[in-house]
mmCIF file of C-alpha atoms and ligand atoms in Angstrom:
data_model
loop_
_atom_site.group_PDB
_atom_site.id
_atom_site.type_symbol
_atom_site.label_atom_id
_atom_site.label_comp_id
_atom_site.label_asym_id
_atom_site.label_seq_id
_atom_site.Cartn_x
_atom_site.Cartn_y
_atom_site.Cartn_z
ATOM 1 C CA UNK L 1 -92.131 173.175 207.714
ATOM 2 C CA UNK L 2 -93.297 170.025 206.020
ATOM 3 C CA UNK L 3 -91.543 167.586 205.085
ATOM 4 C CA UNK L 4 -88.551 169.196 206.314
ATOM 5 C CA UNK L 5 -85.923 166.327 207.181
ATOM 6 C CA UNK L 6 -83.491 167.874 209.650
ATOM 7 C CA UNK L 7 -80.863 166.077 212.222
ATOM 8 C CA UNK L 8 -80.588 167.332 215.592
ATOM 9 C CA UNK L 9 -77.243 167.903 214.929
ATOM 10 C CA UNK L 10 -77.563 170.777 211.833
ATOM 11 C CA UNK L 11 -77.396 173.362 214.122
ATOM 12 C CA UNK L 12 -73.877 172.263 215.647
ATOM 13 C CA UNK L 13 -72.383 170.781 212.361
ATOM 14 C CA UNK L 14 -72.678 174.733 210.979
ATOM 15 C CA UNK L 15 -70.783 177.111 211.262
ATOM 16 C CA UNK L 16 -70.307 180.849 210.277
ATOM 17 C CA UNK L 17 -67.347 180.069 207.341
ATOM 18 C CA UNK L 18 -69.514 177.531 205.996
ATOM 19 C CA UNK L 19 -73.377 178.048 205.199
ATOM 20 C CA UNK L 20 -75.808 175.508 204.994
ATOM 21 C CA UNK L 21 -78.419 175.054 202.286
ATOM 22 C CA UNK L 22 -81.884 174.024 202.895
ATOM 23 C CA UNK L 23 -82.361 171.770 199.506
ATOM 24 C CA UNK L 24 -85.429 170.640 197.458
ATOM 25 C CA UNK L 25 -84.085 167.348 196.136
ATOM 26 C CA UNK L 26 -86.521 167.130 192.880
ATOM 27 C CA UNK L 27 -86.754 163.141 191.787
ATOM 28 C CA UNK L 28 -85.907 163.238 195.547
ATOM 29 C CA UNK L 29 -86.593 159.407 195.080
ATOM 30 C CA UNK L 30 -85.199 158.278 191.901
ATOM 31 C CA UNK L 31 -81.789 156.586 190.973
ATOM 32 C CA UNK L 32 -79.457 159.817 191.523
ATOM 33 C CA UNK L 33 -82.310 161.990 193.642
ATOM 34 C CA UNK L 34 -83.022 159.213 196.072
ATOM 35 C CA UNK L 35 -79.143 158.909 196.691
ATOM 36 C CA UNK L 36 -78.927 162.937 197.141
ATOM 37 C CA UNK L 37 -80.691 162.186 199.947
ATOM 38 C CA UNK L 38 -78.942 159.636 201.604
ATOM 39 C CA UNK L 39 -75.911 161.544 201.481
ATOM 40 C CA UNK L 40 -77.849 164.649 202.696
ATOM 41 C CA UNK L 41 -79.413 163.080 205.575
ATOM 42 C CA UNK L 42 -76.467 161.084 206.930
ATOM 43 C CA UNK L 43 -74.215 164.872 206.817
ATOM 44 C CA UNK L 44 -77.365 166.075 208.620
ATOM 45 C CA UNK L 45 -77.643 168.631 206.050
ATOM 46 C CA UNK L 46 -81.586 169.895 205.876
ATOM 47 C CA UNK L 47 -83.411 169.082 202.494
ATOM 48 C CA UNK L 48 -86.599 168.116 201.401
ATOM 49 C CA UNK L 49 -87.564 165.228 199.299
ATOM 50 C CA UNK L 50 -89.340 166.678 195.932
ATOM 51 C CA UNK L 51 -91.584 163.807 194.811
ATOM 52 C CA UNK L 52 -95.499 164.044 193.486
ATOM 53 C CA UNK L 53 -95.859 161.898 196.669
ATOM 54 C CA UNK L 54 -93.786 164.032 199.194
ATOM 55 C CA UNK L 55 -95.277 166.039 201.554
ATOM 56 C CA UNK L 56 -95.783 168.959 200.382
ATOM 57 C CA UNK L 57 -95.690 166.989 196.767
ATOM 58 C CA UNK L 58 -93.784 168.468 194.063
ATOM 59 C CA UNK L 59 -95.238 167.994 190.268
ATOM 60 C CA UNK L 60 -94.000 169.304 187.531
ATOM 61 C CA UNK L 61 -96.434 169.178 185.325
ATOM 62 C CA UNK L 62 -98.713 171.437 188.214
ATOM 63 C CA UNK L 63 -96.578 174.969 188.542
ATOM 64 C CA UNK L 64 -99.329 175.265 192.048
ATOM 65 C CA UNK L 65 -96.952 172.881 193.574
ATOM 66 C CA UNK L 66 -93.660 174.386 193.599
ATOM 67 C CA UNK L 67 -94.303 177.304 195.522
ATOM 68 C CA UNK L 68 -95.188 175.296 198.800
ATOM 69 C CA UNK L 69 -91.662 172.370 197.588
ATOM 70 C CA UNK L 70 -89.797 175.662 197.374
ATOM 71 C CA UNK L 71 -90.484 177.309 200.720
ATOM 72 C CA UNK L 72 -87.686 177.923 202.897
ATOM 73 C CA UNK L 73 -85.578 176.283 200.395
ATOM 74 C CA UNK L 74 -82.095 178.047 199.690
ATOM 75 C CA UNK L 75 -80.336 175.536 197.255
ATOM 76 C CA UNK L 76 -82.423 172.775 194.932
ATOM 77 C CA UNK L 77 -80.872 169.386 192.965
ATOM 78 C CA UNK L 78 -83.147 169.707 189.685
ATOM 79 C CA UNK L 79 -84.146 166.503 187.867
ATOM 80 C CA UNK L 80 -86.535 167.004 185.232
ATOM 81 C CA UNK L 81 -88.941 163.884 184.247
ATOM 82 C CA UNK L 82 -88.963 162.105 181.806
ATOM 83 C CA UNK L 83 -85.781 163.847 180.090
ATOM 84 C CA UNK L 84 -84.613 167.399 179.358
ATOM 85 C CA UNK L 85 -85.006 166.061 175.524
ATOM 86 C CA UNK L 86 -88.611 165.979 175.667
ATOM 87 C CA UNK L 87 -90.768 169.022 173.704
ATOM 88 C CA UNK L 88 -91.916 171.376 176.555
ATOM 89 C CA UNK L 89 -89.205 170.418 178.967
ATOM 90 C CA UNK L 90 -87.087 173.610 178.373
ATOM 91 C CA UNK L 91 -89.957 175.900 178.815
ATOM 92 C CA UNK L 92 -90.913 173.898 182.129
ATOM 93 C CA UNK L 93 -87.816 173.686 183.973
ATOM 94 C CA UNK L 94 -86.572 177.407 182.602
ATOM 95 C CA UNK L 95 -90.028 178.748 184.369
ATOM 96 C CA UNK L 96 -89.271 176.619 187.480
ATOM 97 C CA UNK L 97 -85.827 178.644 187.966
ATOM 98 C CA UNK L 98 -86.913 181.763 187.535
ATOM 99 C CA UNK L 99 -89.703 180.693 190.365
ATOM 100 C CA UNK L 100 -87.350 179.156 193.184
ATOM 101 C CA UNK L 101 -85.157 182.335 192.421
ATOM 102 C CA UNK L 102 -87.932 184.522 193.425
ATOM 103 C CA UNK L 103 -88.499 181.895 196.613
ATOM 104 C CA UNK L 104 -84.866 182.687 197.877
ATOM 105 C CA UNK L 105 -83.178 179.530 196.028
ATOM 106 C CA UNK L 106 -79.666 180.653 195.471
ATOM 107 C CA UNK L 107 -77.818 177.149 194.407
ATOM 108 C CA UNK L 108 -78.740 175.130 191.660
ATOM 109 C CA UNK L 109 -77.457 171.803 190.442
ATOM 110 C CA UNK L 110 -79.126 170.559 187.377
ATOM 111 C CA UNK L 111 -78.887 167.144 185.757
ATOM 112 C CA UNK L 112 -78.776 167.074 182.211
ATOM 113 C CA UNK L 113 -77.624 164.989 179.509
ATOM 114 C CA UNK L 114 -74.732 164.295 177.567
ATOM 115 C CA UNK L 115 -74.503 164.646 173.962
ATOM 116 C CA UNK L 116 -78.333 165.782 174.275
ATOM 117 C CA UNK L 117 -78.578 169.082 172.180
ATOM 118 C CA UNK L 118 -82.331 169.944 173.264
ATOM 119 C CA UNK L 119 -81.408 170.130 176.874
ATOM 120 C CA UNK L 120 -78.717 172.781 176.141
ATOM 121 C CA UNK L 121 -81.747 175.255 176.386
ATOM 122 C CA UNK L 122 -81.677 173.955 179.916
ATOM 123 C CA UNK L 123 -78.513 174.548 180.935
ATOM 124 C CA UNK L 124 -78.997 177.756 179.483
ATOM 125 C CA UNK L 125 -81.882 179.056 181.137
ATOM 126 C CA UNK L 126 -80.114 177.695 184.354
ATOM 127 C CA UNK L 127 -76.796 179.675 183.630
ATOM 128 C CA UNK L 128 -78.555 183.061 183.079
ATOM 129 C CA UNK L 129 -81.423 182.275 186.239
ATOM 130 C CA UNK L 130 -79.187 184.090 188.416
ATOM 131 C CA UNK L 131 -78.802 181.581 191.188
ATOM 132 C CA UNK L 132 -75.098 179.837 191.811
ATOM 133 C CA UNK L 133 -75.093 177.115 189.296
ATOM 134 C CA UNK L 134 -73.628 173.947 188.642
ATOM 135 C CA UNK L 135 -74.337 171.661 185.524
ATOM 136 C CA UNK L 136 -73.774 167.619 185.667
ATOM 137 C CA UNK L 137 -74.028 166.083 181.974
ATOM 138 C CA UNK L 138 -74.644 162.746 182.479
ATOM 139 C CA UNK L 139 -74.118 159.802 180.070
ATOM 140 C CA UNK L 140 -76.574 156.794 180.226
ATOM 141 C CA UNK L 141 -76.599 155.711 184.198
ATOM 142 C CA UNK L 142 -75.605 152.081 185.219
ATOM 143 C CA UNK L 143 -78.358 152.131 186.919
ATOM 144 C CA UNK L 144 -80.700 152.076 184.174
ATOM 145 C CA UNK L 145 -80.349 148.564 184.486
ATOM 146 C CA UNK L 146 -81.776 147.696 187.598
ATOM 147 C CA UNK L 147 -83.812 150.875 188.365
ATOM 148 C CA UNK L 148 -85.258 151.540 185.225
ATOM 149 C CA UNK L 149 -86.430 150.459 181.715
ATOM 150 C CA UNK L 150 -83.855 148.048 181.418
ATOM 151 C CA UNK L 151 -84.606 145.685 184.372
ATOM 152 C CA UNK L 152 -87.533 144.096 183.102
ATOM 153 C CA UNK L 153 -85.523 143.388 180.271
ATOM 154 C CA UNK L 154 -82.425 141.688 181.998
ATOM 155 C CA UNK L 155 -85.047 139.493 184.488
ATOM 156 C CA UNK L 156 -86.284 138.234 180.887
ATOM 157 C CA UNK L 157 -82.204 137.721 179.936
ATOM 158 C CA UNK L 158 -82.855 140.034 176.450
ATOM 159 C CA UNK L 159 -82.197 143.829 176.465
ATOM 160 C CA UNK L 160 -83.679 144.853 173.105
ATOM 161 C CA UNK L 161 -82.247 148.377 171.833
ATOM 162 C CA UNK L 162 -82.082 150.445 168.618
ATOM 163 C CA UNK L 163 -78.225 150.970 169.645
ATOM 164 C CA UNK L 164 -76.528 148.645 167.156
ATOM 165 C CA UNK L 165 -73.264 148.520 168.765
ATOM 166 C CA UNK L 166 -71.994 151.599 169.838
ATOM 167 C CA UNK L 167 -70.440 152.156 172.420
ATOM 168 C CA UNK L 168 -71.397 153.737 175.980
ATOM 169 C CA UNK L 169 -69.443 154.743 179.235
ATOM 170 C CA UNK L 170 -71.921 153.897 181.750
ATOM 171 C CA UNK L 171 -72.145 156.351 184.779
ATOM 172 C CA UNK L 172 -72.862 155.028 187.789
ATOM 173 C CA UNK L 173 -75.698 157.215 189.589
ATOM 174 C CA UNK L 174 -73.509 156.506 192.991
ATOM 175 C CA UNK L 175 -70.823 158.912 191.511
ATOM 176 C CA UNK L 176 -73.319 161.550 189.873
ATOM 177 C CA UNK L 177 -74.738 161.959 193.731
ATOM 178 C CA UNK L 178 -71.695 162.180 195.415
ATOM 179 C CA UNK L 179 -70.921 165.077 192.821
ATOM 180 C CA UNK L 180 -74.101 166.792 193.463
ATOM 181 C CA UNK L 181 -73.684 166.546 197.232
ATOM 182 C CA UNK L 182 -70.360 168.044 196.693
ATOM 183 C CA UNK L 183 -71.319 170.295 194.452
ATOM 184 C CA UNK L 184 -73.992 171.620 196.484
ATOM 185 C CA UNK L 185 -72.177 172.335 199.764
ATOM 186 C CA UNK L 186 -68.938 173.642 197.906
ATOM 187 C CA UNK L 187 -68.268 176.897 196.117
ATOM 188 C CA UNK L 188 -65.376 175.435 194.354
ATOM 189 C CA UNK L 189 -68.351 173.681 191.967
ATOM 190 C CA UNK L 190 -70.006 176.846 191.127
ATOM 191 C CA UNK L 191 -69.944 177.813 187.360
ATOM 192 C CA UNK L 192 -68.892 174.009 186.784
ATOM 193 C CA UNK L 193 -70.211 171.914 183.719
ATOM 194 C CA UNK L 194 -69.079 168.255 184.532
ATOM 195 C CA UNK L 195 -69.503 165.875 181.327
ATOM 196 C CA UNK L 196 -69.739 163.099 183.580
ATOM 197 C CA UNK L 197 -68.828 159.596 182.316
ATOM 198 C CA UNK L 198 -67.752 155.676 183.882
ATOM 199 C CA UNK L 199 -63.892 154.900 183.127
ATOM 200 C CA UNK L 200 -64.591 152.373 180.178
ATOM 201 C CA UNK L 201 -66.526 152.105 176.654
ATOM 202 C CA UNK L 202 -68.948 149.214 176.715
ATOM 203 C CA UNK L 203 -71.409 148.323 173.969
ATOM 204 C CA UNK L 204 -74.800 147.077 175.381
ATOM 205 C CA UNK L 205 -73.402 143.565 174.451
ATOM 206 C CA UNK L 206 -70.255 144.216 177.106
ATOM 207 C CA UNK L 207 -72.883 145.014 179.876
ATOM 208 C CA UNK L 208 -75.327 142.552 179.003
ATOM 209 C CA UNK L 209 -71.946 140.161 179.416
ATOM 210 C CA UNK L 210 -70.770 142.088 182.561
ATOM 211 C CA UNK L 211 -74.641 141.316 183.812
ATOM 212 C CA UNK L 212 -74.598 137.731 183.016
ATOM 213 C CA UNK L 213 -71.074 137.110 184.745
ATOM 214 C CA UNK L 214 -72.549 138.795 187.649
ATOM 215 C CA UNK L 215 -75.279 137.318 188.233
ATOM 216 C CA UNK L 216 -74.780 133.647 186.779
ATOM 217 C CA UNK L 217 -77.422 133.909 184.221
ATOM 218 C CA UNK L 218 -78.049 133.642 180.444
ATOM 219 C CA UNK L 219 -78.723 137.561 179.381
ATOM 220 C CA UNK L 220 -78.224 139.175 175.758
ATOM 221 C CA UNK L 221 -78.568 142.255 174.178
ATOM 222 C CA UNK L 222 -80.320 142.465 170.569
ATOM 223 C CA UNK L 223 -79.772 145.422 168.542
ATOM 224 C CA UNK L 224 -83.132 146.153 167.115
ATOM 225 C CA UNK L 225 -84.527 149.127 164.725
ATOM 226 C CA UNK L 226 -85.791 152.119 165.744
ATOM 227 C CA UNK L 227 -89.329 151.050 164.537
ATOM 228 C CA UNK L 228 -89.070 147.325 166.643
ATOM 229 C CA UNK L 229 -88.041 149.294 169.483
ATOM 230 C CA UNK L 230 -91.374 151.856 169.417
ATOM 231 C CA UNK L 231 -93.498 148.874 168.752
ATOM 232 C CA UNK L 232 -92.049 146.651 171.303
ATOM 233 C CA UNK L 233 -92.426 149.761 173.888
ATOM 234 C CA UNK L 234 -96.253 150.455 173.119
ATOM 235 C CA UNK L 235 -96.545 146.807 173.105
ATOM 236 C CA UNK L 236 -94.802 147.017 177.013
ATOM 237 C CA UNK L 237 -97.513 150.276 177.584
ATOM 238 C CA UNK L 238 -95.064 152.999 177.221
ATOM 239 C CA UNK L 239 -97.539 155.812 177.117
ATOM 240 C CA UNK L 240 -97.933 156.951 173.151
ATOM 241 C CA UNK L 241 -96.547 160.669 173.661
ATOM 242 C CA UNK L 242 -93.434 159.048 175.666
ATOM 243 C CA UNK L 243 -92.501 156.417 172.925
ATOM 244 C CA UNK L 244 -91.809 158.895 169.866
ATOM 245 C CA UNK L 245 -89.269 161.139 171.706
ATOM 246 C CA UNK L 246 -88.356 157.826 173.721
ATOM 247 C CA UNK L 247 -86.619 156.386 170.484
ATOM 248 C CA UNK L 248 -85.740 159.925 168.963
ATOM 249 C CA UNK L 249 -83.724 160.058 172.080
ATOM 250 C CA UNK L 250 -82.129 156.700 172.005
ATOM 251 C CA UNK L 251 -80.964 156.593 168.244
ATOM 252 C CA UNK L 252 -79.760 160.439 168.680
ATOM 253 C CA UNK L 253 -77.677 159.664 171.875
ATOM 254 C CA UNK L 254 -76.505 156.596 170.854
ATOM 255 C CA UNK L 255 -75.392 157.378 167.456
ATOM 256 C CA UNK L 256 -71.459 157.048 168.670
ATOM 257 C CA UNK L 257 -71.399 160.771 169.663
ATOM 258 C CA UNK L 258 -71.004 159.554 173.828
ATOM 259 C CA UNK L 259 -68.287 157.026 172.694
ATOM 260 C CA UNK L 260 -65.337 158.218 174.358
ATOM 261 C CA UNK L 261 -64.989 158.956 177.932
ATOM 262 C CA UNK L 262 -64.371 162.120 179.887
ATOM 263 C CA UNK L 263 -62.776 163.541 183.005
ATOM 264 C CA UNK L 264 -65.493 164.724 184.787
ATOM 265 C CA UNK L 265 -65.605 162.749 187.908
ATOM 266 C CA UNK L 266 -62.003 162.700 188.371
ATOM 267 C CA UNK L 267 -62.381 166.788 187.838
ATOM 268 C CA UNK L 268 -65.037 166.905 190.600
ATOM 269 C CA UNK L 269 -64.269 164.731 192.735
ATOM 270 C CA UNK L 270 -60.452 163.642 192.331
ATOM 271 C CA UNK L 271 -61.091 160.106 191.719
ATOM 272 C CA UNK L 272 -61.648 157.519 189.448
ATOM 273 C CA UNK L 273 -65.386 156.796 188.108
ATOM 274 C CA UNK L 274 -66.689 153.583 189.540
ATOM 275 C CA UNK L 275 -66.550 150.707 186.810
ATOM 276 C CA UNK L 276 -69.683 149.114 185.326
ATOM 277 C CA UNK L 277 -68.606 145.859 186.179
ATOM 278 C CA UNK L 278 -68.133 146.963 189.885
ATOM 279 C CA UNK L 279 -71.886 147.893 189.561
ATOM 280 C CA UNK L 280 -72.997 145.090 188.024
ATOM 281 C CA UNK L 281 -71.202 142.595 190.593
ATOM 282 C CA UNK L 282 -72.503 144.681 193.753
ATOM 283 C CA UNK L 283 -76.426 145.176 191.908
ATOM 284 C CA UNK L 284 -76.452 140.836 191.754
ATOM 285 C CA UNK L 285 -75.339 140.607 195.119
ATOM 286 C CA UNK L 286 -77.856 142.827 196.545
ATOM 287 C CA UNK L 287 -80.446 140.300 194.925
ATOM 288 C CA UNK L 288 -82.203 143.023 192.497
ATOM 289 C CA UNK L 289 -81.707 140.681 189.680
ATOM 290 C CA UNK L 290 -82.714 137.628 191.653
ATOM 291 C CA UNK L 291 -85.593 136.482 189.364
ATOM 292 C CA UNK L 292 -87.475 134.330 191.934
ATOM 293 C CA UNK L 293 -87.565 137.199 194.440
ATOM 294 C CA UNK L 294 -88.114 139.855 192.115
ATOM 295 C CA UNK L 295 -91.408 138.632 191.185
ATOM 296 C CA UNK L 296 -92.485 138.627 194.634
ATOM 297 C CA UNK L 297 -91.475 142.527 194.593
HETATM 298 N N1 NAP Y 1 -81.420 157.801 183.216
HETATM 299 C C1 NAP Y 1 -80.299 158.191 182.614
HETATM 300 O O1 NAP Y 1 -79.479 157.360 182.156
HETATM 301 C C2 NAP Y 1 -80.007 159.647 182.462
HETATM 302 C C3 NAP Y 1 -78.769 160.023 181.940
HETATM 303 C C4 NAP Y 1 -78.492 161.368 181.768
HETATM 304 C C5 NAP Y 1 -79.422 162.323 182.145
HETATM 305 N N2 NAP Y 1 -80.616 161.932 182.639
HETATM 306 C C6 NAP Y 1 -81.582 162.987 182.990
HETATM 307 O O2 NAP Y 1 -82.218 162.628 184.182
HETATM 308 C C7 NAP Y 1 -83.574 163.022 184.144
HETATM 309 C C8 NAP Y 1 -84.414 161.832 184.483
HETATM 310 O O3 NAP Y 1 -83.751 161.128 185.471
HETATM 311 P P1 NAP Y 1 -83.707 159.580 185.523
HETATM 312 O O4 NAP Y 1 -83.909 158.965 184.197
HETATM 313 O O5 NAP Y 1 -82.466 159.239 186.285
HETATM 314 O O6 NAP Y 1 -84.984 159.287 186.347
HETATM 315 P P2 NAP Y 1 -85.212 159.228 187.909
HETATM 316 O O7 NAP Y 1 -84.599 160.368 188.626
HETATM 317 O O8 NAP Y 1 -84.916 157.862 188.389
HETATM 318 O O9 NAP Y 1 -86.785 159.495 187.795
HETATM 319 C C9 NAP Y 1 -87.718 159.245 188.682
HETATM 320 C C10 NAP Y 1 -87.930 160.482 189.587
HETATM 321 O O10 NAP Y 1 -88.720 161.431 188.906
HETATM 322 C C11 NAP Y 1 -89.820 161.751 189.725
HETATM 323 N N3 NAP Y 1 -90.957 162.093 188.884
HETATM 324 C C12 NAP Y 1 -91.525 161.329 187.910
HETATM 325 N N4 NAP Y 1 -92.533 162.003 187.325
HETATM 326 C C13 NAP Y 1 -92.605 163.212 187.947
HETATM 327 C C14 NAP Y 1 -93.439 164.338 187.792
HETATM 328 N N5 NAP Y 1 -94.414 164.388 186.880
HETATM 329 N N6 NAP Y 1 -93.239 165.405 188.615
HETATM 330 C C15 NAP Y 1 -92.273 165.391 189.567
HETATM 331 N N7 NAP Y 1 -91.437 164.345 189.749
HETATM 332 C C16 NAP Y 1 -91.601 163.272 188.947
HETATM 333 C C17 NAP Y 1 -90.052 160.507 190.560
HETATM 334 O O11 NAP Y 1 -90.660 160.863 191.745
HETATM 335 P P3 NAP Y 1 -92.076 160.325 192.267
HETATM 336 O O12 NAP Y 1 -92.439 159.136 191.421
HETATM 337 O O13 NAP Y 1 -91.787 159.982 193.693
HETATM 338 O O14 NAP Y 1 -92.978 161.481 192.083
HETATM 339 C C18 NAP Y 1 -88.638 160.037 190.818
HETATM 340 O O15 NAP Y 1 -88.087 160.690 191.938
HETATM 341 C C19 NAP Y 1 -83.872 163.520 182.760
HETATM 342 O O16 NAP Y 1 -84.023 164.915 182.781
HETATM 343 C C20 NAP Y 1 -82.659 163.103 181.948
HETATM 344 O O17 NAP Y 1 -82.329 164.095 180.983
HETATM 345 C C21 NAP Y 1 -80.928 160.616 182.821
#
């Protein structure tokens, strides 16, 4: 099969008390995805990386693509792009279980958000899609910070958000993966909904802080409004249909309904979240932040 990534040792690792999934790992190579299959890989668990540039290529904006990502597939790790929040998404990813059902997927973890009310219709097409399910509400990811939208802004030293200063209890994508692993190779998950949250409440200010310590350097957060932040992101070519529901998101999420923490790692995986500043030191010393490398990247 394409694409197929399977150790030489599957075949002895199994055994008849304990059956293995063949996964689809969709954002197979983005901040939680891409760690899904690290852990997969070094269990020597078969999976396949879902990516529009794996092989087969999964899109999800191109239904022709899933059939070939979903074959021979028995368990998938769903990440929908760019959020669950975004019009059309529901209708997308509900179609897209109902299709790897009908391929012979019977486990699904699905990432979703916390506090996010439009990706309940997610969840719920996920719950009712017949498969063995398993439902990971994230909060914002640490990560977001040096894989995403926000590194750009720390190499400059300003992180610009319409967040005022609430407060958020980073995640770090390191503990959402070893929860989908987990949750994807134990029964024990099934029917689970993990709100998933870090141990402590930090505004943006506190990370920008934790950020600076870390790495040495002058870095701030600005608390902007909602209409700064949609100009500033068309300014930084944000597509136009991405910004609106972009900023609906952020001033929805972080409108101080995520600001208190939760016992969802602990519940999954009976141990303490990893803290942001944990993150933060490890991300500097792995020279992501370096500014003199990074534009050399
Ligand atoms: N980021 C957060 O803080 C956070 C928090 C809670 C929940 N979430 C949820 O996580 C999801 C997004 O995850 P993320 O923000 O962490 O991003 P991410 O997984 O880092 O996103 C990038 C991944 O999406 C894939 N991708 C991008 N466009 C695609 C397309 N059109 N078709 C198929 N794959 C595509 C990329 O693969 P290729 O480029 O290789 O194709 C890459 O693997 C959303 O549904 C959101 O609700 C995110």
């Amino acid at each position: 099969m394409d694409g197929l990534m399977i150790s030489p040792f599957t075949q002895s690792m199994n055994t008849a008390s304990t059956p293995t999934h063949t996964t689809l790992v969709i954002g197979g190579t983005g901040k939680t995805g891409r760690r899904v299959v690290e852990r997969l890989a070094a269990q020597g668990l078969p999976h396949r990386v879902g990516s529009r540039a794996g092989t087969p290529p999964f899109e999800w904006n191109d239904e022709s693509t899933w059939h070939r990502a979903l074959e021979g597939m028995t368990a998938a790790y769903v990440v929908y792009y760019p959020d669950l929040a975004f019009p059309g998404a529901a209708a997308t990813v509900a179609t897209f279980f109902e299709v790897a059902v009908r391929n012979g997927v019977r486990r699904l973890v699905l990432l979703s958000g916390r506090g996010e009310e439009e990706a309940q219709a997610s969840e719920r097409a996920l719950q009712s899609s017949g498969a063995d399910w398993t439902i990971l509400q994230s909060t914002w990811l640490s990560q977001n910070f040096s894989e995403h939208f926000l590194y750009e802004p720390v190499l400059e030293g300003v992180i610009a958000l319409p967040a005022g200063d609430v407060a958020e209890p980073f995640v770090d994508a390191e503990d959402v993966a070893d929860i989908a692993v987990a949750a994807l190779g134990d029964d024990r998950h099934i029917g689970q909904v993990y709100e998933l949250t870090g141990p402590r409440l930090l505004t943006f200010a506190d990370a920008a802080h934790d950020i600076a310590e870390a790495t040495g350097r002058d870095i701030n957060y600005i608390s902007v409004t909602a209409e700064e932040y949609k100009a500033a992101a068309a300014a930084a070519g944000v597509p136009a249909e991405e910004v609106e529901p972009l900023t609906d998101l952020f001033t929805t999420v972080l409108d101080g309904r995520n600001a208190r923490l939760t016992d969802g790692v602990r519940r999954a995986l009976g141990r303490q979240p990893r803290d942001f500043r944990d993150y933060a030191r490890a991300t500097a010393a792995s020279g992501t932040w370096n500014v003199a490398t990074a534009a050399e990247r």
